[in-house]
Short mmCIF file of C-alpha atoms in Angstrom, two decimals:
data_model
loop_
_atom_site.label_atom_id
_atom_site.label_comp_id
_atom_site.label_asym_id
_atom_site.label_seq_id
_atom_site.Cartn_x
_atom_site.Cartn_y
_atom_site.Cartn_z
CA MET B 1 187.93 128.08 45.66
CA ARG B 2 190.43 130.72 44.59
CA THR B 3 189.15 134.11 43.46
CA GLN B 4 189.17 134.65 39.70
CA PRO B 5 191.98 136.96 38.46
CA HIS B 6 190.94 140.62 38.49
CA ASN B 7 192.18 144.07 39.46
CA ASP B 8 189.64 146.31 41.20
CA GLU B 9 191.85 149.40 41.18
CA ALA B 10 192.57 149.20 37.43
CA GLU B 11 188.87 148.76 36.58
CA LYS B 12 187.87 151.80 38.64
CA ALA B 13 190.82 153.82 37.33
CA ILE B 14 189.72 153.22 33.72
CA LEU B 15 186.18 154.44 34.41
CA GLY B 16 187.44 157.41 36.40
CA ALA B 17 189.87 158.39 33.65
CA ILE B 18 187.08 158.31 31.03
CA LEU B 19 184.90 160.56 33.21
CA MET B 20 187.76 163.01 33.72
CA ARG B 21 189.43 163.07 30.30
CA GLU B 22 187.55 163.24 27.00
CA ASP B 23 190.01 161.23 24.88
CA ALA B 24 190.52 158.42 27.40
CA TYR B 25 187.57 156.41 26.05
CA ASP B 26 189.05 156.19 22.54
CA THR B 27 192.31 154.92 24.02
CA VAL B 28 190.84 152.17 26.16
CA SER B 29 187.94 151.07 23.91
CA SER B 30 190.43 149.76 21.32
CA ILE B 31 191.80 147.42 24.00
CA ILE B 32 188.84 146.32 26.12
CA GLY B 33 185.08 145.95 26.02
CA ALA B 34 182.39 145.79 28.69
CA GLU B 35 182.78 141.99 28.85
CA ASP B 36 186.39 142.35 30.07
CA PHE B 37 185.40 143.85 33.44
CA TYR B 38 185.25 141.41 36.34
CA HIS B 39 182.68 143.32 38.40
CA PRO B 40 179.24 143.52 36.69
CA MET B 41 178.67 147.11 37.89
CA ASN B 42 181.89 148.25 36.17
CA GLY B 43 180.90 146.46 32.99
CA GLU B 44 177.47 148.12 33.14
CA ILE B 45 179.05 151.57 33.47
CA PHE B 46 181.42 150.97 30.55
CA ARG B 47 178.54 149.63 28.44
CA ALA B 48 176.49 152.76 29.18
CA ILE B 49 179.41 155.03 28.26
CA THR B 50 179.81 153.13 24.99
CA LYS B 51 176.12 153.61 24.17
CA MET B 52 176.34 157.32 24.95
CA LYS B 53 179.40 157.68 22.71
CA GLU B 54 177.66 155.87 19.88
CA MET B 55 174.63 158.18 20.13
CA SER B 56 176.38 161.56 20.32
CA ASN B 57 180.17 161.08 20.57
CA GLU B 58 180.19 163.90 23.11
CA ALA B 59 182.16 163.98 26.35
CA VAL B 60 180.70 161.87 29.17
CA ASP B 61 180.91 163.09 32.76
CA ILE B 62 179.41 161.99 36.08
CA ILE B 63 176.22 164.05 35.69
CA THR B 64 175.40 162.94 32.12
CA LEU B 65 176.25 159.32 32.93
CA ILE B 66 174.00 159.20 36.00
CA ASP B 67 171.21 160.84 34.02
CA TYR B 68 171.53 158.26 31.23
CA LEU B 69 171.53 155.35 33.68
CA LYS B 70 168.43 156.71 35.46
CA LYS B 71 166.50 157.05 32.20
CA ASN B 72 167.40 153.49 31.25
CA GLY B 73 166.60 152.01 34.66
CA SER B 74 170.11 150.65 35.18
CA LEU B 75 171.50 153.02 37.81
CA GLU B 76 171.37 150.44 40.58
CA LYS B 77 173.00 147.78 38.41
CA ALA B 78 175.84 150.27 37.91
CA GLY B 79 176.40 150.65 41.67
CA GLY B 80 174.30 153.75 42.33
CA VAL B 81 175.10 157.46 42.52
CA GLY B 82 177.59 157.11 45.38
CA TYR B 83 179.69 154.46 43.63
CA ILE B 84 179.85 156.40 40.35
CA ALA B 85 180.70 159.66 42.08
CA GLY B 86 183.58 157.95 43.90
CA LEU B 87 185.23 156.70 40.70
CA THR B 88 187.05 159.96 40.00
CA GLU B 89 188.34 160.28 43.56
CA SER B 90 190.77 157.37 43.16
CA VAL B 91 192.28 158.53 39.86
CA ASN B 92 195.49 160.48 40.27
CA VAL B 93 197.17 160.03 36.91
CA THR B 94 194.66 159.92 34.04
CA SER B 95 197.45 159.56 31.46
CA ASN B 96 197.86 155.92 32.53
CA ALA B 97 194.45 154.89 31.14
CA GLU B 98 196.02 152.73 28.42
CA GLN B 99 198.12 150.83 30.96
CA TYR B 100 195.08 150.29 33.17
CA ALA B 101 193.20 148.89 30.16
CA ARG B 102 195.99 146.44 29.40
CA ILE B 103 195.92 145.22 33.01
CA VAL B 104 192.16 144.66 32.84
CA LYS B 105 192.55 142.86 29.49
CA GLU B 106 195.23 140.59 30.91
CA MET B 107 192.99 139.65 33.83
CA SER B 108 190.13 138.98 31.41
CA LEU B 109 192.35 136.69 29.33
CA ARG B 110 193.44 134.81 32.43
CA ARG B 111 189.79 134.20 33.34
CA SER B 112 189.09 133.03 29.78
CA VAL B 113 192.02 130.58 29.91
CA LEU B 114 190.79 129.21 33.23
CA SER B 115 187.26 128.81 31.89
CA MET B 116 188.50 127.09 28.75
CA SER B 117 190.81 124.81 30.74
CA SER B 118 187.97 123.82 33.04
CA SER B 119 185.72 122.97 30.10
CA LEU B 120 188.44 120.93 28.37
CA SER B 121 189.27 119.15 31.63
CA GLU B 122 185.65 118.05 32.04
CA LYS B 123 185.61 116.69 28.49
CA ALA B 124 188.94 114.91 28.98
CA PHE B 125 187.49 113.04 31.96
CA ASP B 126 184.33 112.15 30.00
CA ALA B 127 185.02 108.89 28.14
CA THR B 128 182.09 109.54 25.78
CA GLU B 129 183.79 112.63 24.35
CA ASP B 130 185.98 112.25 21.24
CA ILE B 131 189.43 113.27 22.49
CA TYR B 132 190.55 114.45 19.03
CA LYS B 133 187.55 116.75 18.75
CA THR B 134 188.35 118.02 22.24
CA LEU B 135 191.93 118.77 21.16
CA ASP B 136 190.67 120.53 18.02
CA GLU B 137 188.26 122.63 20.08
CA GLY B 138 191.02 123.57 22.51
CA GLN B 139 193.39 124.61 19.71
CA GLY B 140 190.69 126.78 18.14
CA LYS B 141 189.84 128.55 21.36
CA MET B 142 193.48 129.08 22.27
CA LEU B 143 194.18 130.58 18.84
CA GLN B 144 191.30 133.02 19.29
CA LEU B 145 192.67 134.05 22.67
CA SER B 146 196.19 134.57 21.33
CA LEU B 147 195.14 136.41 18.15
CA SER B 148 192.37 138.69 19.27
CA GLY B 149 192.48 138.64 23.03
CA SER B 150 188.94 137.29 23.26
CA THR B 151 187.12 133.97 23.26
CA GLY B 152 185.87 134.62 19.75
CA GLU B 153 182.28 134.40 20.98
CA GLU B 154 180.74 137.82 20.47
CA GLU B 155 177.17 139.04 20.53
CA TYR B 156 176.28 142.12 18.53
CA SER B 157 173.20 144.25 19.17
CA ILE B 158 172.02 145.82 15.92
CA ASP B 159 173.08 149.31 16.99
CA ARG B 160 176.62 148.10 17.67
CA ALA B 161 176.73 146.20 14.37
CA VAL B 162 175.46 149.22 12.41
CA SER B 163 177.95 151.54 14.12
CA SER B 164 180.79 149.15 13.32
CA VAL B 165 179.86 148.86 9.63
CA VAL B 166 179.34 152.62 9.17
CA ASP B 167 182.66 153.30 10.93
CA ARG B 168 184.44 150.91 8.53
CA ILE B 169 182.81 152.61 5.54
CA ILE B 170 183.90 156.07 6.70
CA LYS B 171 187.45 154.90 7.40
CA LYS B 172 187.65 153.30 3.94
CA MET B 173 186.38 156.52 2.33
CA ASP B 174 189.02 158.51 4.21
CA GLY B 175 191.75 156.01 3.33
CA LYS B 176 192.33 155.19 6.99
CA LEU B 177 191.48 151.49 6.74
CA ALA B 178 193.63 149.02 4.82
CA ASP B 179 191.81 146.93 2.23
CA ASP B 180 191.55 143.38 3.60
CA SER B 181 190.34 141.86 0.31
CA VAL B 182 192.51 139.19 -1.34
CA ARG B 183 192.65 139.82 -5.09
CA SER B 184 192.85 136.86 -7.46
CA GLY B 185 194.78 138.89 -10.04
CA PHE B 186 192.15 138.19 -12.69
CA ASP B 187 190.43 141.54 -13.18
CA VAL B 188 186.96 140.29 -14.09
CA LEU B 189 186.90 137.81 -11.20
CA ASP B 190 187.94 140.56 -8.79
CA LYS B 191 185.06 142.68 -10.08
CA TYR B 192 182.64 139.82 -9.48
CA THR B 193 183.91 139.49 -5.90
CA ASN B 194 183.73 143.26 -5.26
CA GLY B 195 187.47 143.77 -5.13
CA GLY B 196 188.64 140.32 -4.12
CA PHE B 197 187.91 137.46 -1.74
CA LYS B 198 186.90 138.63 1.73
CA PRO B 199 188.03 137.42 5.16
CA GLN B 200 185.98 134.37 6.22
CA ASP B 201 185.03 133.55 2.59
CA TYR B 202 184.87 129.85 1.70
CA VAL B 203 185.70 129.70 -2.02
CA VAL B 204 185.40 126.58 -4.22
CA VAL B 205 187.14 126.17 -7.60
CA ALA B 206 185.86 123.07 -9.39
CA ALA B 207 186.53 121.28 -12.69
CA ARG B 208 186.90 117.88 -14.31
CA PRO B 209 190.37 116.23 -14.16
CA SER B 210 193.02 117.69 -16.52
CA ILE B 211 191.16 120.97 -17.01
CA GLY B 212 193.58 122.82 -14.74
CA LYS B 213 192.31 123.21 -11.15
CA THR B 214 195.82 123.15 -9.70
CA ALA B 215 197.16 125.36 -12.49
CA PHE B 216 194.42 127.92 -11.84
CA GLY B 217 195.13 127.81 -8.10
CA VAL B 218 198.88 128.22 -8.62
CA SER B 219 198.22 131.10 -11.05
CA MET B 220 196.13 132.87 -8.40
CA ILE B 221 198.94 132.36 -5.87
CA ARG B 222 201.41 133.83 -8.39
CA ASN B 223 199.19 136.88 -8.78
CA MET B 224 198.77 137.28 -5.01
CA LEU B 225 202.51 137.10 -4.39
CA ARG B 226 203.41 139.73 -6.97
CA ASP B 227 200.61 142.12 -5.99
CA THR B 228 202.69 145.00 -4.65
CA ASP B 229 199.65 147.04 -3.54
CA HIS B 230 198.18 144.21 -1.46
CA PRO B 231 200.99 141.72 -0.66
CA GLN B 232 199.58 138.47 0.68
CA ARG B 233 200.92 135.79 3.00
CA VAL B 234 199.73 132.55 1.43
CA ALA B 235 199.51 128.99 2.77
CA PHE B 236 199.08 126.24 0.17
CA PHE B 237 198.12 122.74 1.30
CA SER B 238 199.26 120.55 -1.60
CA LEU B 239 197.72 117.14 -1.02
CA GLU B 240 198.17 115.88 -4.58
CA MET B 241 201.57 117.21 -5.71
CA PRO B 242 204.89 117.46 -3.84
CA ALA B 243 206.14 120.93 -2.93
CA SER B 244 208.94 120.67 -5.52
CA GLN B 245 206.44 120.34 -8.39
CA ILE B 246 204.36 123.26 -7.12
CA THR B 247 207.54 125.36 -6.94
CA GLU B 248 208.51 124.37 -10.49
CA ARG B 249 205.07 125.45 -11.70
CA LEU B 250 205.44 128.81 -9.96
CA LEU B 251 208.85 129.31 -11.58
CA ALA B 252 207.36 128.49 -14.99
CA ASN B 253 204.46 130.86 -14.32
CA LEU B 254 206.72 133.74 -13.38
CA SER B 255 209.54 133.22 -15.91
CA HIS B 256 207.35 132.16 -18.89
CA VAL B 257 209.76 129.27 -19.43
CA ASN B 258 208.38 125.89 -20.52
CA LEU B 259 207.76 123.69 -17.48
CA ARG B 260 209.40 120.75 -19.28
CA ASN B 261 212.61 122.73 -19.68
CA ILE B 262 212.67 123.54 -15.96
CA ALA B 263 212.01 119.93 -14.95
CA GLN B 264 214.74 118.63 -17.31
CA ALA B 265 217.15 121.55 -16.73
CA THR B 266 217.53 122.17 -20.47
CA PHE B 267 217.39 125.86 -21.32
CA ALA B 268 217.73 127.99 -24.43
CA GLU B 269 219.13 131.52 -24.69
CA ASP B 270 218.21 133.57 -21.58
CA GLU B 271 215.71 131.07 -20.09
CA PHE B 272 217.93 130.06 -17.17
CA ASN B 273 218.43 133.71 -16.16
CA ARG B 274 214.68 134.24 -16.30
CA VAL B 275 214.18 131.25 -14.02
CA LEU B 276 216.80 132.60 -11.60
CA ASN B 277 215.06 135.99 -11.56
CA ALA B 278 211.74 134.25 -10.82
CA ALA B 279 213.40 132.24 -8.05
CA ASP B 280 214.83 135.43 -6.56
CA MET B 281 211.37 137.02 -6.56
CA LEU B 282 209.80 133.93 -4.93
CA TYR B 283 212.57 133.72 -2.35
CA SER B 284 211.49 137.02 -0.79
CA LYS B 285 207.76 136.21 -0.70
CA GLU B 286 205.72 134.71 2.10
CA LEU B 287 204.42 131.41 0.72
CA TYR B 288 204.15 128.36 2.95
CA ILE B 289 203.60 125.00 1.22
CA VAL B 290 202.27 122.14 3.34
CA ASP B 291 203.11 118.92 1.50
CA VAL B 292 201.09 116.17 3.23
CA PRO B 293 199.17 113.63 1.10
CA ASN B 294 195.82 112.44 2.48
CA ILE B 295 196.06 114.77 5.46
CA LYS B 296 193.70 114.22 8.39
CA LEU B 297 191.14 116.97 8.92
CA ASN B 298 192.20 117.70 12.50
CA ASP B 299 195.85 117.89 11.42
CA LEU B 300 194.96 120.33 8.63
CA ARG B 301 193.07 122.57 11.03
CA ALA B 302 195.93 122.45 13.55
CA LYS B 303 198.57 123.31 10.92
CA ALA B 304 196.42 126.16 9.60
CA ARG B 305 196.11 127.62 13.09
CA ILE B 306 199.87 127.40 13.59
CA LEU B 307 200.47 129.18 10.26
CA LYS B 308 198.00 131.88 11.26
CA ARG B 309 199.56 132.34 14.68
CA GLU B 310 203.22 132.21 13.61
CA HIS B 311 203.08 133.82 10.13
CA ASP B 312 199.71 135.64 10.14
CA ILE B 313 198.71 134.13 6.81
CA THR B 314 196.08 136.12 4.90
CA VAL B 315 194.78 133.38 2.57
CA LEU B 316 194.77 129.58 2.58
CA MET B 317 194.41 127.31 -0.47
CA ILE B 318 193.79 123.53 -0.43
CA ASP B 319 194.36 121.13 -3.35
CA TYR B 320 192.00 119.34 -3.08
CA ILE B 321 189.00 118.62 -0.81
CA GLY B 322 188.61 114.97 -1.80
CA LEU B 323 192.01 114.08 -0.30
CA ILE B 324 191.22 115.29 3.23
CA ASP B 325 190.49 112.47 5.69
CA PRO B 326 187.96 113.35 8.44
CA GLU B 327 188.48 109.91 10.06
CA LEU B 328 184.81 108.92 10.07
CA GLY B 329 185.41 105.26 9.26
CA ALA B 330 185.12 103.16 6.12
CA GLN B 331 181.37 102.60 6.44
CA VAL B 332 180.41 106.28 6.21
CA PRO B 333 179.00 107.24 2.76
CA ARG B 334 181.30 109.38 0.63
CA HIS B 335 178.87 112.31 0.47
CA GLU B 336 178.78 112.48 4.29
CA VAL B 337 182.58 112.45 4.42
CA ILE B 338 182.81 115.41 2.03
CA ALA B 339 179.98 117.22 3.82
CA THR B 340 181.86 116.93 7.13
CA VAL B 341 185.07 118.28 5.59
CA SER B 342 183.23 121.12 3.84
CA ARG B 343 181.46 122.30 6.99
CA SER B 344 184.73 122.16 8.92
CA LEU B 345 186.59 124.25 6.31
CA LYS B 346 183.83 126.86 6.30
CA SER B 347 184.07 127.02 10.09
CA LEU B 348 187.87 127.31 9.88
CA ALA B 349 187.60 130.28 7.49
CA ARG B 350 185.40 132.10 10.00
CA GLU B 351 187.67 131.16 12.90
CA LEU B 352 190.90 132.35 11.22
CA LYS B 353 189.15 135.31 9.56
CA ILE B 354 190.82 134.65 6.21
CA PRO B 355 189.50 133.39 2.85
CA ILE B 356 189.96 129.66 2.28
CA ILE B 357 190.08 128.58 -1.36
CA VAL B 358 189.40 124.88 -1.95
CA LEU B 359 189.88 122.98 -5.21
CA CYS B 360 187.24 120.37 -6.01
CA GLN B 361 186.30 117.88 -8.70
CA VAL B 362 182.99 117.77 -10.55
CA SER B 363 181.12 114.67 -11.64
CA ARG B 364 181.39 113.03 -15.08
CA ASP B 365 177.93 114.42 -15.92
CA SER B 366 179.64 117.69 -16.87
CA GLU B 367 182.12 116.09 -19.27
CA GLU B 368 180.56 117.47 -22.45
CA LYS B 369 178.72 120.51 -21.14
CA ALA B 370 179.29 123.47 -18.86
CA PRO B 371 179.25 122.29 -15.22
CA ILE B 372 176.54 123.49 -12.85
CA LEU B 373 176.23 123.47 -9.07
CA SER B 374 174.59 120.03 -9.00
CA ASN B 375 177.75 118.60 -10.63
CA LEU B 376 179.88 119.23 -7.52
CA ARG B 377 181.22 115.79 -6.77
CA ASP B 378 180.02 113.69 -3.81
CA SER B 379 178.14 116.36 -1.87
CA GLY B 380 175.56 119.11 -2.21
CA SER B 381 176.89 120.40 1.11
CA ILE B 382 179.77 122.10 -0.71
CA GLU B 383 177.27 124.21 -2.66
CA GLN B 384 175.43 125.14 0.56
CA ASP B 385 178.57 125.98 2.56
CA ALA B 386 180.50 127.92 -0.09
CA ASP B 387 180.36 131.70 -0.40
CA VAL B 388 181.77 131.55 -3.94
CA VAL B 389 181.67 128.62 -6.39
CA MET B 390 183.39 128.83 -9.76
CA PHE B 391 183.92 126.24 -12.48
CA LEU B 392 186.60 125.90 -15.17
CA HIS B 393 185.32 124.66 -18.52
CA ARG B 394 187.02 123.96 -21.86
CA LYS B 395 187.88 121.26 -24.36
CA ARG B 396 190.77 119.01 -23.34
CA ILE B 397 192.41 118.20 -26.69
CA LEU B 398 192.58 120.56 -29.67
CA THR B 399 193.08 119.81 -33.34
CA GLU B 400 195.82 121.68 -35.23
CA GLU B 401 193.17 123.89 -36.79
CA GLU B 402 191.69 124.70 -33.40
CA LYS B 403 195.13 125.55 -32.01
CA GLN B 404 195.48 128.28 -34.65
CA ARG B 405 192.30 129.90 -33.33
CA ASN B 406 193.70 130.32 -29.80
CA ALA B 407 194.28 133.66 -28.13
CA LYS B 408 197.57 135.32 -27.25
CA ASP B 409 198.46 136.84 -23.90
CA SER B 410 198.88 140.57 -23.26
CA GLU B 411 202.43 140.54 -24.70
CA GLY B 412 201.58 138.41 -27.72
CA ARG B 413 203.43 135.35 -26.37
CA ALA B 414 202.52 131.67 -26.72
CA THR B 415 199.02 130.74 -27.78
CA LEU B 416 196.52 130.33 -24.98
CA GLN B 417 193.62 127.93 -24.94
CA VAL B 418 190.49 129.88 -24.07
CA THR B 419 188.87 128.63 -20.88
CA LYS B 420 185.60 129.73 -19.34
CA VAL B 421 185.48 130.61 -15.66
CA ILE B 422 181.85 130.26 -14.59
CA VAL B 423 180.99 132.03 -11.33
CA ALA B 424 177.96 129.91 -10.46
CA LYS B 425 177.45 131.09 -6.88
CA GLN B 426 178.35 134.37 -5.25
CA ARG B 427 176.83 134.98 -1.85
CA ASN B 428 177.65 138.70 -1.85
CA GLY B 429 177.80 139.60 -5.50
CA GLU B 430 176.88 138.76 -9.07
CA THR B 431 177.21 135.51 -10.98
CA GLY B 432 178.31 135.15 -14.58
CA GLU B 433 181.25 133.97 -16.67
CA PHE B 434 184.42 135.29 -18.27
CA LYS B 435 187.36 133.97 -20.28
CA VAL B 436 190.98 133.31 -19.35
CA GLY B 437 193.76 131.71 -21.37
CA TYR B 438 195.49 128.45 -20.45
CA ASN B 439 199.16 128.12 -21.42
CA ALA B 440 199.90 124.39 -21.49
CA ALA B 441 203.66 124.95 -21.77
CA THR B 442 203.87 126.78 -18.44
CA THR B 443 200.68 125.28 -16.90
CA SER B 444 199.51 128.80 -16.17
CA PHE B 445 196.37 130.85 -16.65
CA GLU B 446 196.66 134.35 -18.06
CA GLN B 447 194.29 137.22 -18.72
CA VAL B 448 193.18 137.19 -22.34
CA VAL B 449 193.55 140.43 -24.30
CA GLN B 450 193.39 139.20 -27.89
CA THR B 451 190.28 137.07 -27.56
CA ALA B 452 189.46 133.97 -29.56
CA ASP B 453 186.38 131.81 -29.88
CA PHE B 454 185.66 129.40 -27.06
CA ILE B 455 185.85 125.83 -28.38
CA GLU B 456 183.00 123.86 -26.84
CA PRO B 457 183.77 120.24 -25.81
CA VAL B 458 181.92 117.62 -27.85
CA PRO B 459 180.62 114.13 -26.98
CA GLN B 460 183.30 112.47 -29.15
CA GLU B 461 185.99 113.81 -26.86
CA LYS B 462 184.34 112.09 -23.91
CA ARG B 463 184.24 108.74 -25.66
CA SER B 464 187.87 108.87 -26.79
CA TYR B 465 188.93 109.92 -23.29
CA GLU B 466 187.08 107.03 -21.66
CA LYS B 467 188.64 104.52 -24.09
CA LYS B 468 192.07 105.70 -23.09
#
């Protein structure tokens, strides 16, 4: 058998440089960890240095390192006094520590690729293994290797986890860490989510048909794209509408021109110029629309990984969960199908380290009352998997009198139908509800400034709807 890729000289040079130069550790620790060393004794030494830095952040030299290893009973595992003392003898140019670290990281990645390839090869030969699951697993692991330079499988001792969190807090306080939250653009919702959706969040937006799930999703995308403080790179999987219709809705959202006028190309006064200005703004933004009806689950995951790798997307939205095919067969109950898709999307959010926002339908039980978590259609697994669940709730059809009671947007434009957004689950924050305004002409949701009464749906509406 061939020896696994490694570089003895680079590993020793890194350790020697750290023992000779105080700032060398900060340089190399951002590139490698103890797990990247091929020889266990070198990994043990690096791990000990890391622990010492976490405890005091003082300079580490041969004497203090040996003393620490003795007290912790790991001196022999680290090669002994003679081995540690000899590390500095082979280091001639300590300024090359960063280059040594990159060599060690490359060797570690090569070993990871070989290990992954061996595992996939075994599964490919095993006829009992589902080959599509094997492909999906391979894509996921390869993405982790290419994005972060690791297998994605990390173990955190509590001291390391605490140090990491405290370090992030201090960097945020000092303004040295960019905010990785994804803001919805609706102020109250962003307060509920402590500044926006977080990486790895699995977010569900649910409502009955014709209430405006897609419109709410498109409105959030509009807000994300025009957020100059936190510009986002958005992927939108449109399984129900073609990309052209989604684009028309975005143009209507941004230009405040009636969607019907855009679709029919009939404009009044300056409307066409407003649409062109909106198109110009969209043209420069990073939005990637995947237009595939009834997409297979494995295909969705593969396309999401490609978008992450090639465009570094920061948020992914899917419209909607019921149209994803996990290929389980016709005999599998619907609730199991949805449960499989939901678990997979939650896993994908953690893998890509971005929020995934999924649109979902609720059951007919919520037709005449505010929806609750048990109304999520086809599966309670969605409720369990989701980090955030929110519902949209309002009356579908208004009388002329009710239309006069609507709210206006912040600039006093077209009347908006008041809609409740009910945050029913929030894993890391508060639950509650707030109001937004729905503009039927532009199929957009806006923040409501001049509030109006919420018009509660009534049973008669349900009966007339069902007759139609």
